[in-house]
């Protein structure tokens, strides 16, 4: 529900037209935040939310080239350009993980705190 709300706020309130990776990454970022005392604790990652529960699907081999071949790592260029990567239909969860992690990386670079709590 929170994921869809972020899309709606971006589109109807903020009138944002974001790149796919950022649109989905922000929606995933907010929807993976913990709920505490009836409030969204933004940046406090709930490990029991989508796409976080798929994190073990990333980098399934110690070999980077193999991970790219098997689609468990999607090259940054493919994520940003929205082309050149593995099939979205076959690697749906992987794309969401990559969009989410790239968004977190960008937020951290801007000094926004991110916590992983169990």
PDB file of C-alpha atoms in Angstrom:
ATOM      1  CA  UNK A   1       0.000   0.000   0.000  1.00  0.00           C
ATOM      2  CA  UNK A   2       2.775   2.418   0.934  1.00  0.00           C
ATOM      3  CA  UNK A   3       4.632   1.567  -2.290  1.00  0.00           C
ATOM      4  CA  UNK A   4       1.622   2.556  -4.412  1.00  0.00           C
ATOM      5  CA  UNK A   5       1.074   5.694  -2.314  1.00  0.00           C
ATOM      6  CA  UNK A   6       4.585   6.911  -3.126  1.00  0.00           C
ATOM      7  CA  UNK A   7       3.861   6.522  -6.845  1.00  0.00           C
ATOM      8  CA  UNK A   8       0.615   8.443  -6.460  1.00  0.00           C
ATOM      9  CA  UNK A   9       2.233  11.255  -4.437  1.00  0.00           C
ATOM     10  CA  UNK A  10       5.066  11.565  -6.960  1.00  0.00           C
ATOM     11  CA  UNK A  11       2.652  11.771  -9.859  1.00  0.00           C
ATOM     12  CA  UNK A  12      -0.367  13.664  -8.508  1.00  0.00           C
ATOM     13  CA  UNK A  13       1.057  15.900  -5.777  1.00  0.00           C
ATOM     14  CA  UNK A  14       4.691  16.543  -6.671  1.00  0.00           C
ATOM     15  CA  UNK A  15       4.101  16.186 -10.452  1.00  0.00           C
ATOM     16  CA  UNK A  16       7.395  14.329 -10.769  1.00  0.00           C
ATOM     17  CA  UNK A  17       8.399  12.385 -13.858  1.00  0.00           C
ATOM     18  CA  UNK A  18      11.254  10.265 -12.545  1.00  0.00           C
ATOM     19  CA  UNK A  19      13.422   7.693 -14.244  1.00  0.00           C
ATOM     20  CA  UNK A  20      12.123   4.175 -13.646  1.00  0.00           C
ATOM     21  CA  UNK A  21      14.975   3.191 -11.300  1.00  0.00           C
ATOM     22  CA  UNK A  22      14.387   6.225  -9.086  1.00  0.00           C
ATOM     23  CA  UNK A  23      10.589   6.034  -9.166  1.00  0.00           C
ATOM     24  CA  UNK A  24      10.618   2.380  -8.145  1.00  0.00           C
ATOM     25  CA  UNK A  25      13.596   2.814  -5.834  1.00  0.00           C
ATOM     26  CA  UNK A  26      11.884   5.577  -3.840  1.00  0.00           C
ATOM     27  CA  UNK A  27       8.658   3.598  -3.641  1.00  0.00           C
ATOM     28  CA  UNK A  28      10.598   0.551  -2.417  1.00  0.00           C
ATOM     29  CA  UNK A  29      12.615   2.689   0.019  1.00  0.00           C
ATOM     30  CA  UNK A  30       9.516   4.046   1.737  1.00  0.00           C
ATOM     31  CA  UNK A  31       7.642   0.740   1.625  1.00  0.00           C
ATOM     32  CA  UNK A  32      10.550  -1.089   3.316  1.00  0.00           C
ATOM     33  CA  UNK A  33      10.620   1.349   6.234  1.00  0.00           C
ATOM     34  CA  UNK A  34       9.491   0.064   9.609  1.00  0.00           C
ATOM     35  CA  UNK A  35       6.163   1.001  11.150  1.00  0.00           C
ATOM     36  CA  UNK A  36       6.707   2.132  14.747  1.00  0.00           C
ATOM     37  CA  UNK A  37       4.086   3.654  17.027  1.00  0.00           C
ATOM     38  CA  UNK A  38       1.673   3.981  14.088  1.00  0.00           C
ATOM     39  CA  UNK A  39       4.222   6.011  12.098  1.00  0.00           C
ATOM     40  CA  UNK A  40       6.547   5.190   9.240  1.00  0.00           C
ATOM     41  CA  UNK A  41      10.124   5.166  10.541  1.00  0.00           C
ATOM     42  CA  UNK A  42      11.713   6.232   7.249  1.00  0.00           C
ATOM     43  CA  UNK A  43      15.153   4.752   6.774  1.00  0.00           C
ATOM     44  CA  UNK A  44      14.692   2.012   9.392  1.00  0.00           C
ATOM     45  CA  UNK A  45      14.634  -0.990   7.110  1.00  0.00           C
ATOM     46  CA  UNK A  46      12.205  -3.782   7.902  1.00  0.00           C
ATOM     47  CA  UNK A  47      13.841  -7.022   6.708  1.00  0.00           C
ATOM     48  CA  UNK A  48      10.411  -8.633   6.346  1.00  0.00           C
ATOM     49  CA  UNK A  49       9.321  -6.408   3.463  1.00  0.00           C
ATOM     50  CA  UNK A  50       9.559  -6.654  -0.315  1.00  0.00           C
ATOM     51  CA  UNK A  51      12.098  -6.518  -1.927  1.00  0.00           C
ATOM     52  CA  UNK A  52      14.352  -6.925   1.135  1.00  0.00           C
ATOM     53  CA  UNK A  53      13.388 -10.561   1.666  1.00  0.00           C
ATOM     54  CA  UNK A  54      14.951 -11.345  -1.760  1.00  0.00           C
ATOM     55  CA  UNK A  55      18.393  -9.973  -0.798  1.00  0.00           C
ATOM     56  CA  UNK A  56      19.876 -13.479  -0.727  1.00  0.00           C
ATOM     57  CA  UNK A  57      19.163 -13.698  -4.467  1.00  0.00           C
ATOM     58  CA  UNK A  58      21.825 -11.076  -5.202  1.00  0.00           C
ATOM     59  CA  UNK A  59      25.356 -12.115  -6.125  1.00  0.00           C
ATOM     60  CA  UNK A  60      24.722 -15.840  -6.020  1.00  0.00           C
ATOM     61  CA  UNK A  61      28.294 -16.611  -7.152  1.00  0.00           C
ATOM     62  CA  UNK A  62      31.671 -15.296  -5.934  1.00  0.00           C
ATOM     63  CA  UNK A  63      32.438 -14.559  -9.612  1.00  0.00           C
ATOM     64  CA  UNK A  64      31.199 -11.156 -10.825  1.00  0.00           C
ATOM     65  CA  UNK A  65      31.003 -12.203 -14.489  1.00  0.00           C
ATOM     66  CA  UNK A  66      28.896 -15.235 -13.533  1.00  0.00           C
ATOM     67  CA  UNK A  67      26.563 -13.031 -11.468  1.00  0.00           C
ATOM     68  CA  UNK A  68      26.039 -10.761 -14.469  1.00  0.00           C
ATOM     69  CA  UNK A  69      25.460 -13.783 -16.736  1.00  0.00           C
ATOM     70  CA  UNK A  70      22.921 -15.354 -14.376  1.00  0.00           C
ATOM     71  CA  UNK A  71      21.167 -12.022 -13.734  1.00  0.00           C
ATOM     72  CA  UNK A  72      21.765 -11.913  -9.976  1.00  0.00           C
ATOM     73  CA  UNK A  73      23.751  -8.719 -10.532  1.00  0.00           C
ATOM     74  CA  UNK A  74      22.411  -6.216 -13.041  1.00  0.00           C
ATOM     75  CA  UNK A  75      25.014  -3.773 -14.398  1.00  0.00           C
ATOM     76  CA  UNK A  76      24.567  -0.184 -13.226  1.00  0.00           C
ATOM     77  CA  UNK A  77      24.416   1.059 -16.827  1.00  0.00           C
ATOM     78  CA  UNK A  78      21.426  -1.236 -17.483  1.00  0.00           C
ATOM     79  CA  UNK A  79      19.669  -0.075 -14.300  1.00  0.00           C
ATOM     80  CA  UNK A  80      20.053   3.622 -15.117  1.00  0.00           C
ATOM     81  CA  UNK A  81      19.472   3.373 -18.887  1.00  0.00           C
ATOM     82  CA  UNK A  82      16.567   0.923 -18.454  1.00  0.00           C
ATOM     83  CA  UNK A  83      17.964  -1.227 -21.251  1.00  0.00           C
ATOM     84  CA  UNK A  84      20.723  -3.730 -21.863  1.00  0.00           C
ATOM     85  CA  UNK A  85      20.129  -5.854 -18.763  1.00  0.00           C
ATOM     86  CA  UNK A  86      18.469  -9.202 -18.274  1.00  0.00           C
ATOM     87  CA  UNK A  87      14.776  -9.576 -19.026  1.00  0.00           C
ATOM     88  CA  UNK A  88      12.621  -7.731 -16.497  1.00  0.00           C
ATOM     89  CA  UNK A  89      10.063 -10.538 -16.784  1.00  0.00           C
ATOM     90  CA  UNK A  90      12.650 -13.127 -15.737  1.00  0.00           C
ATOM     91  CA  UNK A  91      14.464 -10.995 -13.120  1.00  0.00           C
ATOM     92  CA  UNK A  92      11.643  -8.916 -11.657  1.00  0.00           C
ATOM     93  CA  UNK A  93      12.735  -9.217  -8.009  1.00  0.00           C
ATOM     94  CA  UNK A  94      16.341  -8.547  -8.936  1.00  0.00           C
ATOM     95  CA  UNK A  95      15.432  -5.280 -10.613  1.00  0.00           C
ATOM     96  CA  UNK A  96      13.495  -4.123  -7.554  1.00  0.00           C
ATOM     97  CA  UNK A  97      16.451  -4.998  -5.329  1.00  0.00           C
ATOM     98  CA  UNK A  98      18.792  -3.040  -7.584  1.00  0.00           C
ATOM     99  CA  UNK A  99      16.463  -0.023  -7.841  1.00  0.00           C
ATOM    100  CA  UNK A 100      16.059  -0.048  -4.055  1.00  0.00           C
ATOM    101  CA  UNK A 101      19.777  -0.386  -3.295  1.00  0.00           C
ATOM    102  CA  UNK A 102      20.769   2.295  -5.827  1.00  0.00           C
ATOM    103  CA  UNK A 103      18.248   4.688  -4.264  1.00  0.00           C
ATOM    104  CA  UNK A 104      19.624   3.950  -0.789  1.00  0.00           C
ATOM    105  CA  UNK A 105      23.153   4.574  -2.066  1.00  0.00           C
ATOM    106  CA  UNK A 106      22.081   7.947  -3.482  1.00  0.00           C
ATOM    107  CA  UNK A 107      20.294   8.899  -0.262  1.00  0.00           C
ATOM    108  CA  UNK A 108      23.320   7.928   1.837  1.00  0.00           C
ATOM    109  CA  UNK A 109      25.549   9.995  -0.456  1.00  0.00           C
ATOM    110  CA  UNK A 110      23.284  12.959   0.350  1.00  0.00           C
ATOM    111  CA  UNK A 111      23.726  12.313   4.085  1.00  0.00           C
ATOM    112  CA  UNK A 112      20.322  10.746   4.716  1.00  0.00           C
ATOM    113  CA  UNK A 113      20.613   8.109   7.438  1.00  0.00           C
ATOM    114  CA  UNK A 114      19.620   4.545   6.652  1.00  0.00           C
ATOM    115  CA  UNK A 115      19.379   1.881   9.343  1.00  0.00           C
ATOM    116  CA  UNK A 116      18.981  -1.851   9.024  1.00  0.00           C
ATOM    117  CA  UNK A 117      17.276  -3.152  12.114  1.00  0.00           C
ATOM    118  CA  UNK A 118      16.267  -6.688  12.846  1.00  0.00           C
TER     119      UNK A 118
END
